[in-house]
mmCIF file of C-alpha atoms in Angstrom:
data_model
loop_
_atom_site.group_PDB
_atom_site.id
_atom_site.type_symbol
_atom_site.label_atom_id
_atom_site.label_comp_id
_atom_site.label_asym_id
_atom_site.label_seq_id
_atom_site.Cartn_x
_atom_site.Cartn_y
_atom_site.Cartn_z
ATOM 1 C CA MET A 8 5.385 7.352 18.618
ATOM 2 C CA ASN A 9 1.725 6.171 18.695
ATOM 3 C CA ALA A 10 0.669 5.882 15.160
ATOM 4 C CA ALA A 11 -3.427 6.094 14.628
ATOM 5 C CA VAL A 12 -4.956 2.992 12.846
ATOM 6 C CA THR A 13 -8.121 3.481 12.506
ATOM 7 C CA PRO A 14 -9.529 3.824 9.024
ATOM 8 C CA VAL A 15 -11.110 6.867 7.872
ATOM 9 C CA PRO A 16 -14.718 5.969 7.866
ATOM 10 C CA PRO A 17 -15.487 7.611 4.086
ATOM 11 C CA LEU A 18 -12.994 5.038 3.041
ATOM 12 C CA SER A 19 -15.373 2.050 3.817
ATOM 13 C CA GLY A 20 -16.415 1.837 -0.177
ATOM 14 C CA PHE A 21 -13.137 2.117 -1.365
ATOM 15 C CA LEU A 22 -11.526 -0.459 0.908
ATOM 16 C CA LYS A 23 -14.678 -2.900 -0.181
ATOM 17 C CA LYS A 24 -13.739 -1.952 -3.876
ATOM 18 C CA LEU A 25 -9.763 -2.723 -3.763
ATOM 19 C CA GLY A 26 -10.769 -5.946 -1.521
ATOM 20 C CA ASP A 27 -12.937 -7.219 -4.423
ATOM 21 C CA SER A 28 -10.136 -6.960 -6.710
ATOM 22 C CA LEU A 29 -7.237 -8.286 -4.952
ATOM 23 C CA GLY A 30 -9.108 -10.696 -2.604
ATOM 24 C CA PRO A 31 -8.419 -11.885 0.976
ATOM 25 C CA THR A 32 -4.399 -12.224 0.549
ATOM 26 C CA GLY A 33 -3.945 -9.245 -1.755
ATOM 27 C CA LEU A 34 -5.475 -6.368 0.735
ATOM 28 C CA LEU A 35 -4.571 -6.428 4.354
ATOM 29 C CA THR A 36 -6.548 -4.457 6.601
ATOM 30 C CA GLY A 37 -5.209 -5.383 9.984
ATOM 31 C CA GLU A 38 -3.967 -3.789 13.096
ATOM 32 C CA ALA A 39 -0.854 -5.670 12.953
ATOM 33 C CA ASP A 40 -0.297 -5.565 9.436
ATOM 34 C CA ARG A 41 -1.041 -1.703 9.057
ATOM 35 C CA ARG A 42 1.168 -1.155 11.918
ATOM 36 C CA PHE A 43 4.356 -3.205 10.465
ATOM 37 C CA PHE A 44 3.614 -1.544 7.213
ATOM 38 C CA GLY A 45 3.693 1.979 8.947
ATOM 39 C CA GLN A 46 7.366 1.850 9.761
ATOM 40 C CA ASP A 47 10.894 2.156 8.580
ATOM 41 C CA VAL A 48 14.070 1.121 10.818
ATOM 42 C CA HIS A 49 14.135 4.064 12.310
ATOM 43 C CA ASP A 50 10.631 5.897 12.519
ATOM 44 C CA VAL A 51 6.841 4.903 12.777
ATOM 45 C CA ALA A 52 4.190 7.317 11.188
ATOM 46 C CA PRO A 53 0.537 7.084 10.917
ATOM 47 C CA ALA A 54 -0.606 3.851 9.805
ATOM 48 C CA PRO A 55 -1.615 3.671 5.865
ATOM 49 C CA VAL A 56 -5.620 2.406 5.744
ATOM 50 C CA ALA A 57 -4.695 -0.956 3.727
ATOM 51 C CA VAL A 58 -1.531 -2.754 2.318
ATOM 52 C CA ALA A 59 -2.329 -3.871 -1.305
ATOM 53 C CA ARG A 60 -0.560 -6.400 -2.950
ATOM 54 C CA PRO A 61 -1.243 -6.655 -6.562
ATOM 55 C CA PRO A 62 -0.354 -9.939 -8.530
ATOM 56 C CA ASP A 63 -0.484 -8.586 -11.683
ATOM 57 C CA ILE A 64 -0.123 -5.441 -13.919
ATOM 58 C CA GLU A 65 -3.883 -4.867 -14.289
ATOM 59 C CA ARG A 66 -4.451 -5.042 -10.453
ATOM 60 C CA LEU A 67 -1.805 -2.738 -9.958
ATOM 61 C CA GLN A 68 -3.084 -0.579 -12.146
ATOM 62 C CA GLY A 69 -6.890 -0.844 -10.735
ATOM 63 C CA VAL A 70 -5.070 0.280 -7.187
ATOM 64 C CA ILE A 71 -3.525 3.242 -8.776
ATOM 65 C CA ARG A 72 -6.785 4.264 -9.811
ATOM 66 C CA ALA A 73 -8.698 3.690 -6.992
ATOM 67 C CA CYS A 74 -6.468 5.789 -4.814
ATOM 68 C CA ALA A 75 -6.539 8.523 -7.102
ATOM 69 C CA GLU A 76 -10.266 8.396 -7.228
ATOM 70 C CA HIS A 77 -10.561 8.777 -3.361
ATOM 71 C CA GLY A 78 -7.472 11.100 -2.969
ATOM 72 C CA VAL A 79 -5.579 8.127 -1.245
ATOM 73 C CA ALA A 80 -1.623 8.549 -1.222
ATOM 74 C CA VAL A 81 0.257 5.668 -2.948
ATOM 75 C CA LEU A 82 3.456 4.697 -0.735
ATOM 76 C CA PRO A 83 5.381 1.910 -3.161
ATOM 77 C CA ARG A 84 7.273 -0.775 -1.190
ATOM 78 C CA GLY A 85 9.205 -3.068 -2.558
ATOM 79 C CA GLY A 86 11.731 -5.603 -0.917
ATOM 80 C CA GLY A 87 11.313 -4.362 2.933
ATOM 81 C CA MET A 88 12.364 -2.345 5.625
ATOM 82 C CA SER A 89 13.721 1.421 4.360
ATOM 83 C CA TYR A 90 15.908 3.834 5.979
ATOM 84 C CA THR A 91 14.664 6.964 4.174
ATOM 85 C CA ARG A 92 11.181 7.593 5.722
ATOM 86 C CA GLY A 93 10.117 6.738 1.494
ATOM 87 C CA TYR A 94 7.489 4.493 2.272
ATOM 88 C CA LEU A 95 5.844 6.297 5.463
ATOM 89 C CA GLY A 96 2.921 7.836 5.044
ATOM 90 C CA PRO A 97 1.881 11.532 5.356
ATOM 91 C CA GLU A 98 -0.721 13.519 7.640
ATOM 92 C CA ARG A 99 -3.694 12.269 5.173
ATOM 93 C CA PRO A 100 -5.115 8.840 4.212
ATOM 94 C CA SER A 101 -2.488 6.546 2.501
ATOM 95 C CA LEU A 102 -1.908 3.056 1.106
ATOM 96 C CA CYS A 103 0.919 0.886 1.062
ATOM 97 C CA LEU A 104 1.791 -0.618 -2.363
ATOM 98 C CA ASP A 105 3.590 -3.957 -1.554
ATOM 99 C CA LEU A 106 5.213 -4.565 -4.919
ATOM 100 C CA SER A 107 7.003 -7.657 -3.729
ATOM 101 C CA ALA A 108 4.727 -9.958 -5.634
ATOM 102 C CA LEU A 109 5.853 -8.070 -8.770
ATOM 103 C CA ASP A 110 9.053 -10.261 -9.106
ATOM 104 C CA ARG A 111 9.263 -10.843 -13.169
ATOM 105 C CA VAL A 112 10.531 -8.946 -16.028
ATOM 106 C CA LEU A 113 8.351 -9.412 -18.625
ATOM 107 C CA GLU A 114 9.663 -7.172 -21.166
ATOM 108 C CA VAL A 115 12.432 -5.252 -21.545
ATOM 109 C CA SER A 116 12.247 -2.271 -24.570
ATOM 110 C CA PRO A 117 15.765 -0.448 -25.349
ATOM 111 C CA GLU A 118 14.014 3.112 -26.051
#
């Protein structure tokens, strides 16, 4: 399957906002990165418009807010390749949310 990788033009402001917040290593927009994150072990979906890699909870919240404001689907990704299509995008603009940098437990609440 040949997945499309061209960003939707109205999302340029969205991508700039995320890039300003996350920096060059926190927002991947290159075609190779987007294609890689737009697949799992068995399938390929339309490439996400970008891959966000927030380093902390505050910037994660900002990414989610920006996605909600722009109608962009959020595809959370944890450790890597999936067998379930769990982070393959829908037929609308999506953002892969790479959570690998959030690798510490900060607090545990028994409630």
